[in-house]
CSV table of C-alpha atoms and ligand atoms in Angstrom, one decimal:
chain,number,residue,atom,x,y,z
U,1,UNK,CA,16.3,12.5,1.2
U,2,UNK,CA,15.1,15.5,2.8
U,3,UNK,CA,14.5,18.5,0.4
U,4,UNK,CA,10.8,19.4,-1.2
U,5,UNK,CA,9.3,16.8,-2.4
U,6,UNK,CA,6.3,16.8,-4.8
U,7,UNK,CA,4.5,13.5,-6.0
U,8,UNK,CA,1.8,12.5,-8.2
U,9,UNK,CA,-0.4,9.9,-6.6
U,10,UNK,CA,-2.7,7.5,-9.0
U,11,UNK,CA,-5.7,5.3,-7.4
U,12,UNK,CA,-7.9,3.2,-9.6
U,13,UNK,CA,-8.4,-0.1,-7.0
U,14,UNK,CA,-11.7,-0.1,-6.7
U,15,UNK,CA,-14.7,1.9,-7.7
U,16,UNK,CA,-12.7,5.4,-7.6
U,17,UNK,CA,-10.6,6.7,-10.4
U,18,UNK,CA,-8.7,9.4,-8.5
U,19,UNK,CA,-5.3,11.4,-9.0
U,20,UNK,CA,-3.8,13.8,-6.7
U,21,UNK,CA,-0.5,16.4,-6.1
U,22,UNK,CA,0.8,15.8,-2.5
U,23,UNK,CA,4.2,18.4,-1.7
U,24,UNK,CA,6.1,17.7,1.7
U,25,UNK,CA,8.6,20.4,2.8
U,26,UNK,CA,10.9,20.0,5.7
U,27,UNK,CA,9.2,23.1,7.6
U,28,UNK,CA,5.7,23.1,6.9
U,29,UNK,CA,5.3,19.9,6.5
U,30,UNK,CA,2.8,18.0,3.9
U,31,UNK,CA,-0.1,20.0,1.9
U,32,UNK,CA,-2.6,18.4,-0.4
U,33,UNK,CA,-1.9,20.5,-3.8
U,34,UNK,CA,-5.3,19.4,-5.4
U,35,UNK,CA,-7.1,16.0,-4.9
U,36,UNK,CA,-9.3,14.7,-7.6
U,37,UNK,CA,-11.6,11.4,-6.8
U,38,UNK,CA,-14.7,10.6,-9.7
U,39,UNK,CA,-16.5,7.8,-8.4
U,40,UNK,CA,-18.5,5.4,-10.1
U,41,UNK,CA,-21.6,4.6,-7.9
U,42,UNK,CA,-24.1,5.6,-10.5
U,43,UNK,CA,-22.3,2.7,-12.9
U,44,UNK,CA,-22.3,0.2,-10.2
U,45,UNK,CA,-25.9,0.9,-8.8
U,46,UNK,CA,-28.2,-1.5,-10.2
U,47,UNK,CA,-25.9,-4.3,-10.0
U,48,UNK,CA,-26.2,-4.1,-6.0
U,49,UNK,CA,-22.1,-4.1,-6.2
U,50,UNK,CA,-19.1,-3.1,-8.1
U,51,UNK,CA,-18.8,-4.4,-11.6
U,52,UNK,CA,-15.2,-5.5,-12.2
U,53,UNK,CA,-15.3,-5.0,-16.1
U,54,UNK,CA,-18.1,-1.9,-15.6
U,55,UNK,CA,-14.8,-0.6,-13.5
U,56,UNK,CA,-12.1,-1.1,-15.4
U,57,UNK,CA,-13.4,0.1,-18.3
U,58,UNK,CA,-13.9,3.6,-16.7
U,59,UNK,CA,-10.7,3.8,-15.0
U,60,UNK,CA,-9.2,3.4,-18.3
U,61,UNK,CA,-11.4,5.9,-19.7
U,62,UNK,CA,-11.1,8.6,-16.8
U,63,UNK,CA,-7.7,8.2,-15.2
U,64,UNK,CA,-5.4,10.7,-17.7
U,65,UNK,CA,-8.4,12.9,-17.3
U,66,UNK,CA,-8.0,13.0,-13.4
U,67,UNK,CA,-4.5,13.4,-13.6
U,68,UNK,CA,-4.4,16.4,-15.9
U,69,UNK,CA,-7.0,17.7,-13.9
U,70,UNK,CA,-5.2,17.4,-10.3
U,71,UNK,CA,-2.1,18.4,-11.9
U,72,UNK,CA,-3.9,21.4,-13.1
U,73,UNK,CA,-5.7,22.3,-9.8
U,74,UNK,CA,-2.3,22.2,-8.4
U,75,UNK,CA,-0.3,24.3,-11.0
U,76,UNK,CA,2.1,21.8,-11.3
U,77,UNK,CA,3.5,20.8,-14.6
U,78,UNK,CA,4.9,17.0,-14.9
U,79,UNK,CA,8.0,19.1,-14.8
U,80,UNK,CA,7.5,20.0,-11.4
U,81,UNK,CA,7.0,16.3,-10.0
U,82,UNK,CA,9.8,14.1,-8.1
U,83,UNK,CA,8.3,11.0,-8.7
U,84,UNK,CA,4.3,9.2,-9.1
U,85,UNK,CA,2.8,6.9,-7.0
U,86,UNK,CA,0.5,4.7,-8.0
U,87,UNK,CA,-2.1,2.0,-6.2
U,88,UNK,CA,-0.2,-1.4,-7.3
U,89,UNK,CA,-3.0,-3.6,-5.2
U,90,UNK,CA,-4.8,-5.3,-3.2
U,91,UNK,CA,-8.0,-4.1,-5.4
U,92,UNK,CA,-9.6,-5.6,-8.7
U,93,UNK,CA,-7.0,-6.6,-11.4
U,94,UNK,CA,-8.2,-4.4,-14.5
U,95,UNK,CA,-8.7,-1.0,-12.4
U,96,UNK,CA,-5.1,-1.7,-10.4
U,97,UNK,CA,-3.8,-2.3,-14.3
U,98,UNK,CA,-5.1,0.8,-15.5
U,99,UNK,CA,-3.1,2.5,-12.9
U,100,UNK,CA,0.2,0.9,-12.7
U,101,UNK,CA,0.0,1.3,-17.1
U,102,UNK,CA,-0.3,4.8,-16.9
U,103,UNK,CA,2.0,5.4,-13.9
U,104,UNK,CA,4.7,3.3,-16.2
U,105,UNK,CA,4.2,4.9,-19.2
U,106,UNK,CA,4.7,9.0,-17.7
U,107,UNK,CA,7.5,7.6,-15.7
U,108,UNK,CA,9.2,6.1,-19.0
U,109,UNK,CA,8.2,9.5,-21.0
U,110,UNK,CA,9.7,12.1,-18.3
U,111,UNK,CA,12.5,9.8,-16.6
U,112,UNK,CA,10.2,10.1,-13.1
U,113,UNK,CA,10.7,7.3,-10.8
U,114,UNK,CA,7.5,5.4,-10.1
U,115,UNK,CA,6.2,3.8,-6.7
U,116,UNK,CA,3.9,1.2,-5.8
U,117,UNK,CA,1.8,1.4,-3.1
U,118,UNK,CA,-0.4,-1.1,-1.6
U,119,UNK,CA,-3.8,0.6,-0.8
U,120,UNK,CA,-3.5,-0.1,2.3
U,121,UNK,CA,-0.6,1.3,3.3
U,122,UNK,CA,-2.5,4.1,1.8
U,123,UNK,CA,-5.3,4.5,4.1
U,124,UNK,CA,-2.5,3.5,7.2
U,125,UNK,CA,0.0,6.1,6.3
U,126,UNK,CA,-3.1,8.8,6.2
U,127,UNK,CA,-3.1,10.1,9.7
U,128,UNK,CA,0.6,11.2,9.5
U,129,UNK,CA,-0.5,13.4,6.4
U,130,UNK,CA,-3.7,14.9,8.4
U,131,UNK,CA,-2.5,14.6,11.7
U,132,UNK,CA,1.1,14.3,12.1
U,133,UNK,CA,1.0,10.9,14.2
U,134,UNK,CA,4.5,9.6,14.6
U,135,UNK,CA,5.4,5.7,14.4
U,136,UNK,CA,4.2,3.2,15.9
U,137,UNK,CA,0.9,4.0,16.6
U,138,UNK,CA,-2.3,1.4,16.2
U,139,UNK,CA,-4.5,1.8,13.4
U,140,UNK,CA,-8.0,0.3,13.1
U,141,UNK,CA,-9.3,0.6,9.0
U,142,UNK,CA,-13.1,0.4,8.7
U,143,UNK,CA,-14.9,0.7,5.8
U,144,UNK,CA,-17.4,-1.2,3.1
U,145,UNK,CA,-14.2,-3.6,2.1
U,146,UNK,CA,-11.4,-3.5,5.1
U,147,UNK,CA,-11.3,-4.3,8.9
U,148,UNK,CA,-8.1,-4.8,10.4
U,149,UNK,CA,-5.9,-3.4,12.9
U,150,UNK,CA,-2.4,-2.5,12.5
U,151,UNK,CA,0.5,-1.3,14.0
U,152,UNK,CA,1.9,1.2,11.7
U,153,UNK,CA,5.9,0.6,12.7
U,154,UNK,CA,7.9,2.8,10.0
U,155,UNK,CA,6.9,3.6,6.2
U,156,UNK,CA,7.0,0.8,5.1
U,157,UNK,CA,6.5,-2.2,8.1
U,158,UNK,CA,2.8,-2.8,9.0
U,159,UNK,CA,2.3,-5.4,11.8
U,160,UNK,CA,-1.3,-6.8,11.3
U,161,UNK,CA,-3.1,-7.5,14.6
U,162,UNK,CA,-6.1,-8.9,13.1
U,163,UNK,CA,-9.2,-8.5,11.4
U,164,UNK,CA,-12.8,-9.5,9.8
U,165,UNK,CA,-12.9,-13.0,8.9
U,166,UNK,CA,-15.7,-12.8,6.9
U,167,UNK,CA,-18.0,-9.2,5.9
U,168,UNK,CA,-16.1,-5.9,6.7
U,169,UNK,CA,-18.5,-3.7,9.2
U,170,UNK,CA,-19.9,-1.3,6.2
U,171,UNK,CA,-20.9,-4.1,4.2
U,172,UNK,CA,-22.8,-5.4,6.8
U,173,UNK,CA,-24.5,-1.9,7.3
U,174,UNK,CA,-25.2,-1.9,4.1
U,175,UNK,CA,-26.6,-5.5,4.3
U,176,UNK,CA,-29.0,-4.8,7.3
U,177,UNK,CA,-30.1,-1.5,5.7
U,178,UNK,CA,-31.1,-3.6,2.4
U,179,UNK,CA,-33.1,-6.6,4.9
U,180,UNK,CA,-34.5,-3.1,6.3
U,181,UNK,CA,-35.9,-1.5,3.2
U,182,UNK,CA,-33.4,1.7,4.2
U,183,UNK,CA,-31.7,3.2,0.9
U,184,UNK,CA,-27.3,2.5,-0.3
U,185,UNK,CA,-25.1,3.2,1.5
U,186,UNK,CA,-26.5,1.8,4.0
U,187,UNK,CA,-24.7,3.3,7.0
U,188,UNK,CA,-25.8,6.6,7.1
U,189,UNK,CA,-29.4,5.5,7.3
U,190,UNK,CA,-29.3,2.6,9.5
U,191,UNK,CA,-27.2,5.1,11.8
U,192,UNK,CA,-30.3,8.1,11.3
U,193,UNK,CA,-32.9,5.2,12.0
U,194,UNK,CA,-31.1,4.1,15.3
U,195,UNK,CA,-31.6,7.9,17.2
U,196,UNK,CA,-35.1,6.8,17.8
U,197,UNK,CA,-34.5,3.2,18.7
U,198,UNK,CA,-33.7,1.3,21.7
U,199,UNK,CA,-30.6,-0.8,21.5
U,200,UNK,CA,-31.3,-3.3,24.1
U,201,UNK,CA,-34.5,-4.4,22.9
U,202,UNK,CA,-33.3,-7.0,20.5
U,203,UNK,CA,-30.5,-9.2,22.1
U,204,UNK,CA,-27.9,-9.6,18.8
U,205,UNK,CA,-25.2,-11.6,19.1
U,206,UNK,CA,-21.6,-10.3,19.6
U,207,UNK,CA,-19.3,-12.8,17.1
U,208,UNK,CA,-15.9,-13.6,18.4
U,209,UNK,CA,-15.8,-11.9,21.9
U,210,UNK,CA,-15.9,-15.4,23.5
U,211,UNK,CA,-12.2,-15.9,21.2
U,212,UNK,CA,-9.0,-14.9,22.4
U,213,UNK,CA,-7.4,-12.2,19.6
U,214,UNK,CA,-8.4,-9.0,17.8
U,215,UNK,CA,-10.0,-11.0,14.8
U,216,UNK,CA,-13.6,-9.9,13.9
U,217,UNK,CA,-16.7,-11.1,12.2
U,218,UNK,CA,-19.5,-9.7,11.3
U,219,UNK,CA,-21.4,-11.9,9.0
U,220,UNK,CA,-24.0,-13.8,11.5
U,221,UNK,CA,-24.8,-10.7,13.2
U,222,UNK,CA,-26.4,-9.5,9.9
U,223,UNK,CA,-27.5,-13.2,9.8
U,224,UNK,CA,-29.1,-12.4,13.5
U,225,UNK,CA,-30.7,-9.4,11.9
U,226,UNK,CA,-32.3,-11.6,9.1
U,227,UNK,CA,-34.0,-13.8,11.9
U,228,UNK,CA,-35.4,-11.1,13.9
U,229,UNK,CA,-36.9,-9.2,11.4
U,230,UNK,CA,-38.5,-12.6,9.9
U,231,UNK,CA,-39.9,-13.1,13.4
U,232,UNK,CA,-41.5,-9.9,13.6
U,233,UNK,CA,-43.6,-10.3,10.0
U,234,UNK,CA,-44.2,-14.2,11.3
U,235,UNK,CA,-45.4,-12.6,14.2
U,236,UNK,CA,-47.3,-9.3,13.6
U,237,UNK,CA,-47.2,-9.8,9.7
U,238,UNK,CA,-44.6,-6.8,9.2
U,239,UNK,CA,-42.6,-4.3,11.2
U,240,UNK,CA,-43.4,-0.8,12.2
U,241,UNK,CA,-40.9,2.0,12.0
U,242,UNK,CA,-40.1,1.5,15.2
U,243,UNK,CA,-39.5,-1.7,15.4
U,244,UNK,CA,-37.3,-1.1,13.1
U,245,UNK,CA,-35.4,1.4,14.6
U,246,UNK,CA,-34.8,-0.9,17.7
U,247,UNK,CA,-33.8,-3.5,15.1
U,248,UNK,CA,-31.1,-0.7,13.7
U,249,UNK,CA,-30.2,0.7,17.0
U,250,UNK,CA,-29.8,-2.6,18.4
U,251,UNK,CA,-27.3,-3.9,15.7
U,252,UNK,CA,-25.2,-0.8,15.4
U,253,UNK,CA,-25.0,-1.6,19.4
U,254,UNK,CA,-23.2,-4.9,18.8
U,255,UNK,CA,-21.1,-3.4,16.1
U,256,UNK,CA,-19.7,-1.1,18.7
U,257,UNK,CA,-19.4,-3.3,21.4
U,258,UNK,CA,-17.4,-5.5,18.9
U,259,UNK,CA,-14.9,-3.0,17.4
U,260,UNK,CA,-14.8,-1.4,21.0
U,261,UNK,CA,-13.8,-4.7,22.8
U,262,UNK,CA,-11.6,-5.9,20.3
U,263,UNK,CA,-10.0,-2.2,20.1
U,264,UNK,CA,-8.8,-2.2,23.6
U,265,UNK,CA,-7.4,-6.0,22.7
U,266,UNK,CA,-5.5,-4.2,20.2
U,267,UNK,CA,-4.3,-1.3,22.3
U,268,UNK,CA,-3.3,-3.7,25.2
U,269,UNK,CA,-1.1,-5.8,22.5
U,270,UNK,CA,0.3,-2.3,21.1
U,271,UNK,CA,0.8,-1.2,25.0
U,272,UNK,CA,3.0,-4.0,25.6
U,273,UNK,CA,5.3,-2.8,23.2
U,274,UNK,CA,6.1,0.1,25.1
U,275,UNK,CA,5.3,3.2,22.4
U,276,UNK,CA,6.8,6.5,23.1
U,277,UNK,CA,4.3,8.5,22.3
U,278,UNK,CA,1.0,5.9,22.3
U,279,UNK,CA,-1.6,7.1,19.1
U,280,UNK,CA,-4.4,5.3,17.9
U,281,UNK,CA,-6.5,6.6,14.5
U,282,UNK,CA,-9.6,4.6,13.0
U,283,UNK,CA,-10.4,5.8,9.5
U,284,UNK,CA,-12.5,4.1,6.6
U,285,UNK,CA,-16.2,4.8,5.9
U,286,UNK,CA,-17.6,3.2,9.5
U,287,UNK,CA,-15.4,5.9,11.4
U,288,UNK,CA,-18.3,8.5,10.5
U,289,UNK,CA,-20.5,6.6,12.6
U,290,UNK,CA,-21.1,8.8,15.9
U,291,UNK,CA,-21.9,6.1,17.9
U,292,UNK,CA,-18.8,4.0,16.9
U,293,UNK,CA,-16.4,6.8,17.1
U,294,UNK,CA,-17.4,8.1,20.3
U,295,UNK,CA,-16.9,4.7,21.7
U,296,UNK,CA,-13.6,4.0,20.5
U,297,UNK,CA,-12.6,7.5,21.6
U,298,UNK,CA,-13.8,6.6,25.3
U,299,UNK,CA,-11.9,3.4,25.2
U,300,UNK,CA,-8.7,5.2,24.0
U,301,UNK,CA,-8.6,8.0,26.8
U,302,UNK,CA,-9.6,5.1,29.0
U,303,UNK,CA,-6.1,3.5,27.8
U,304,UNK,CA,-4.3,6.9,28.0
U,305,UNK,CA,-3.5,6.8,23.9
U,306,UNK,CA,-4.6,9.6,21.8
U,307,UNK,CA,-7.2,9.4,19.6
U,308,UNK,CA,-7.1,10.7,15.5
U,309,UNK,CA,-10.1,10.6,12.2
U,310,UNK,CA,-8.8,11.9,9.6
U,311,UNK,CA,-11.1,13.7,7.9
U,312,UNK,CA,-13.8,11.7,5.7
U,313,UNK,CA,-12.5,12.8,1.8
U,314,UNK,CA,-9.3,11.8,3.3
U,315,UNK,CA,-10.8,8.4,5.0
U,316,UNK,CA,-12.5,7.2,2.2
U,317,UNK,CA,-11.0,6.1,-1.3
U,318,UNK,CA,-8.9,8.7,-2.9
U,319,UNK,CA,-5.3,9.6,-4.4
U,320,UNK,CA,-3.7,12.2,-1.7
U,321,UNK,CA,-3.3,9.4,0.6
U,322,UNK,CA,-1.4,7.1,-2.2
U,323,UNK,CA,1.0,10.3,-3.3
U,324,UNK,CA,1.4,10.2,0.6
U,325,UNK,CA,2.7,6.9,1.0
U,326,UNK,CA,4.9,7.7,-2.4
U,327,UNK,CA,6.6,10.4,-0.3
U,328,UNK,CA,7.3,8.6,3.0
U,329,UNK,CA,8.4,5.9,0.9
U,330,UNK,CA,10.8,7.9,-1.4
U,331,UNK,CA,11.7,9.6,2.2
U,332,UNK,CA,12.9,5.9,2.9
U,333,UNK,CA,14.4,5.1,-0.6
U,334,UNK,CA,11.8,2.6,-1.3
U,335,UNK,CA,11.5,3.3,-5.1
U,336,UNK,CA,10.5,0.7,-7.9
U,337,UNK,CA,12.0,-0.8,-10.9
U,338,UNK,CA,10.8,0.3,-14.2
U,339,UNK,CA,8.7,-3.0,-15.3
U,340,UNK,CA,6.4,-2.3,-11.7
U,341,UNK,CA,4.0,-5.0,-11.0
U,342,UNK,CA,0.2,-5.2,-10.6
U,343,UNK,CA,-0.7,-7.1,-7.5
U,344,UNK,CA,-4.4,-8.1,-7.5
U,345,UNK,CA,-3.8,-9.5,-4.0
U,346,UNK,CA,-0.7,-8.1,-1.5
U,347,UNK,CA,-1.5,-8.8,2.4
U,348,UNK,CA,0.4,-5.5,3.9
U,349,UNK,CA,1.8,-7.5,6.5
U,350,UNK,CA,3.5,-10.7,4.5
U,351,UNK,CA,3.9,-12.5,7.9
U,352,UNK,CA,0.3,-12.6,8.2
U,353,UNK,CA,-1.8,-15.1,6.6
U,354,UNK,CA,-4.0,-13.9,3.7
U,355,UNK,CA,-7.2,-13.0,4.1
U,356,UNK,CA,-9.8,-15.1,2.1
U,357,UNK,CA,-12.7,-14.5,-0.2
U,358,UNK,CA,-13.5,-11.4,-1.6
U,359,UNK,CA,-16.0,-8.9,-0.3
U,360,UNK,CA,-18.4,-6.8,-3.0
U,361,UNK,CA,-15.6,-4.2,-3.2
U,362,UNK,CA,-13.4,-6.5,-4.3
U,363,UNK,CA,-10.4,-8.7,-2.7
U,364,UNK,CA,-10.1,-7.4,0.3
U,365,UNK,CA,-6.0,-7.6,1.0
N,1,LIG,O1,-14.4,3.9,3.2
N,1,LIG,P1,-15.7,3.8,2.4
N,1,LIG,O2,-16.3,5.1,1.9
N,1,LIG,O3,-15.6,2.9,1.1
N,1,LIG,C1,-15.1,1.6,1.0
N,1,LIG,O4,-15.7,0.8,1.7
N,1,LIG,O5,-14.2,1.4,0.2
N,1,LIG,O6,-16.8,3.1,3.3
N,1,LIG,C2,-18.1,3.0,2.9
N,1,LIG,C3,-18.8,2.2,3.9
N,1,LIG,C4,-20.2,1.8,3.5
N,1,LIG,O7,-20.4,0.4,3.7
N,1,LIG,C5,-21.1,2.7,4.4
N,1,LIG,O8,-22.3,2.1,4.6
N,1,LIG,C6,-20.2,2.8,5.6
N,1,LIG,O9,-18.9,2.9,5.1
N,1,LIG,N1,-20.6,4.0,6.3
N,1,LIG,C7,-21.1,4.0,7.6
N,1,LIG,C8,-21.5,5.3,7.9
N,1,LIG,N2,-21.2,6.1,6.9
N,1,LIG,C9,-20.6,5.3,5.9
N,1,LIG,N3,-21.4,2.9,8.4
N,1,LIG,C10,-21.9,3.2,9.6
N,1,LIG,N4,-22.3,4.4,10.0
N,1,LIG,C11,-22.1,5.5,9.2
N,1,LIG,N5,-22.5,6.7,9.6
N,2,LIG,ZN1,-9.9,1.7,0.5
């Protein structure tokens, strides 16, 4: 199926109701035709995490208003569409319900085929929409709720290398920033506070180098965190700014040493393969991180495999990147029956064991 091909994407997953027009012609490739994304952080924000029932309830209030919305900002006309795609899971059951519901019920009114797209295929299939990357190439997702590597094979075959086995890197960020006293999301700021600190004045651990593997964890570094900052105030009876700015400097330098180290695992396990063309992207929240990026960037010319970040609106939650994955999946014929199912958990790589527990964003695959 290779003529024009113009989808309606849905996400409502998480904590961002978003809908979005996504065409893909044979010469000039994909263009984003309007990309709508409302989040809900000012819901959310004094529950220190995302509210399942807060959530669903505004998906279901929002969603047909995003899609008129992006259909509008793209002059498009339900008329005009091939087919919608919609977020079927991983993600928290009442938001992926409002979703997959709505997505049913315009595909039953207008005859539309629907898709369902796991989230994550979402964020992996992104850097062939922004940057063209053709399969296989390594991908490394990094953000407040994901951490895993995968080789993206084909459209719909995602071989997972590994990931967090317990907190996700931005969650941890956030969890530092908060022992800290440094404003959500924490990232950004623990990030700003590390320019004028010195990361090798606090000796952090660095979880799960010592194990063969590309799985992650990132849970008693922030643990490690905890303890030095309580030995500070035991010591001195608080911290100054710059202790803490070594303290913040000094973790975000075992964050990178991890996701660096356990990158060029990846890459050498993706090497071995034998990849035409060898591409490796990193998208998610974490990949605005200077530090973090650079470093992986290093370690990929190192390796001789190109490096791509998509772009942050595109990196983050949002609904181009599920009409996306609709398109290379109708490209493939992988369309859905009528009575499409909402799957509150969906590992993208079934051969891979589940990931357990749930991080505050939600199950995390
Ligand atoms: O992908 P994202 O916007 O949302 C989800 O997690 O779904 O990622 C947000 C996460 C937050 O935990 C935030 O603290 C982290 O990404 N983040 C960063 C930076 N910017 C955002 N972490 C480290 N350094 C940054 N500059
Ligand atoms: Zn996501």
């Amino acid at each position: 199926m290779e003529h024009t091909l113009t989808i309606l994407g849905i996400e409502s997953s998480c904590d961002d109701t978003a809908a979005a027009v996504v065409r893909h012609a044979l010469g000039p490739g994909p263009t984003i035709l309007s990309s709508i994304v409302e989040g809900q952080t000012q819901l959310h924000a004094r529950f220190g995490g995302v509210v399942p029932e807060i959530a669903a309830r505004a998906h279901a209030e929002r969603l047909d208003h995003c899609v008129e919305a992006a259909l509008q900002q793209a002059g498009v006309s339900l008329r005009d569409l091939d087919g919608i795609a919609v977020t079927a899971g991983p993600g928290l059951i009442g938001g992926v319900m409002s979703g997959v519901m709505l997505a049913r019920g315009l595909g039953a009114a207008t005859g539309l085929p629907v898709i369902g797209i796991n989230h994550l295929a979402g964020h992996a299939l992104t850097p062939r929409l922004t940057d063209g990357l053709a399969f296989p190439y390594l991908m490394l997702l990094v953000s407040g709720g994901h951490c895993q590597f995968l080789i993206a094979q084909d459209a719909v075959t995602f071989h997972r290398l590994g990931g967090t086995i317990d907190d996700a890197p931005g969650e941890a960020f956030d969890k530092v920033a908060k022992l800290l006293g440094l404003p959500q999301p924490g990232g950004p700021q623990v990030e700003q506070a590390a320019l004028g600190g010195n990361p090798r004045r606090f000796a952090l651990p660095r979880p799960l180098l010592d194990r063969a593997g590309c799985d992650l964890s990132f849970s008693g570094l922030k643990t490690a965190v905890l303890r030095t900052r309580d030995a500070l105030i035991a010591e001195k009876g608080g911290i100054t700014v710059q202790d803490r700015a070594d303290l913040c400097a000094s973790f975000q330098a075992a964050v990178t040493d991890v996701l660096t180290e356990k990158t060029r695992r990846a890459i050498a396990v993706y090497l071995d393969a034998g990849p035409a063309v060898p591409a490796f992207a990193v998208a998610g929240g974490v990949a605005a991180n200077g530090v973090i990026r650079a470093a992986l960037q290093d370690m990929c010319a190192a390796a001789g495999v190109s490096f791509a970040a998509p772009p942050l609106a595109l990196c983050t939650d949002n609904a181009a990147m599920i009409a996306w994955a609709g398109i290379e999946r109708m490209r493939v014929g992988a369309i859905d029956p009528a009575d499409l199912a909402p799957r509150p958990r969906w590992p993208l790589d079934a051969a891979q064991a589940g990931m357990l527990g749930s991080g505050k964003k939600g199950a995390k695959a």
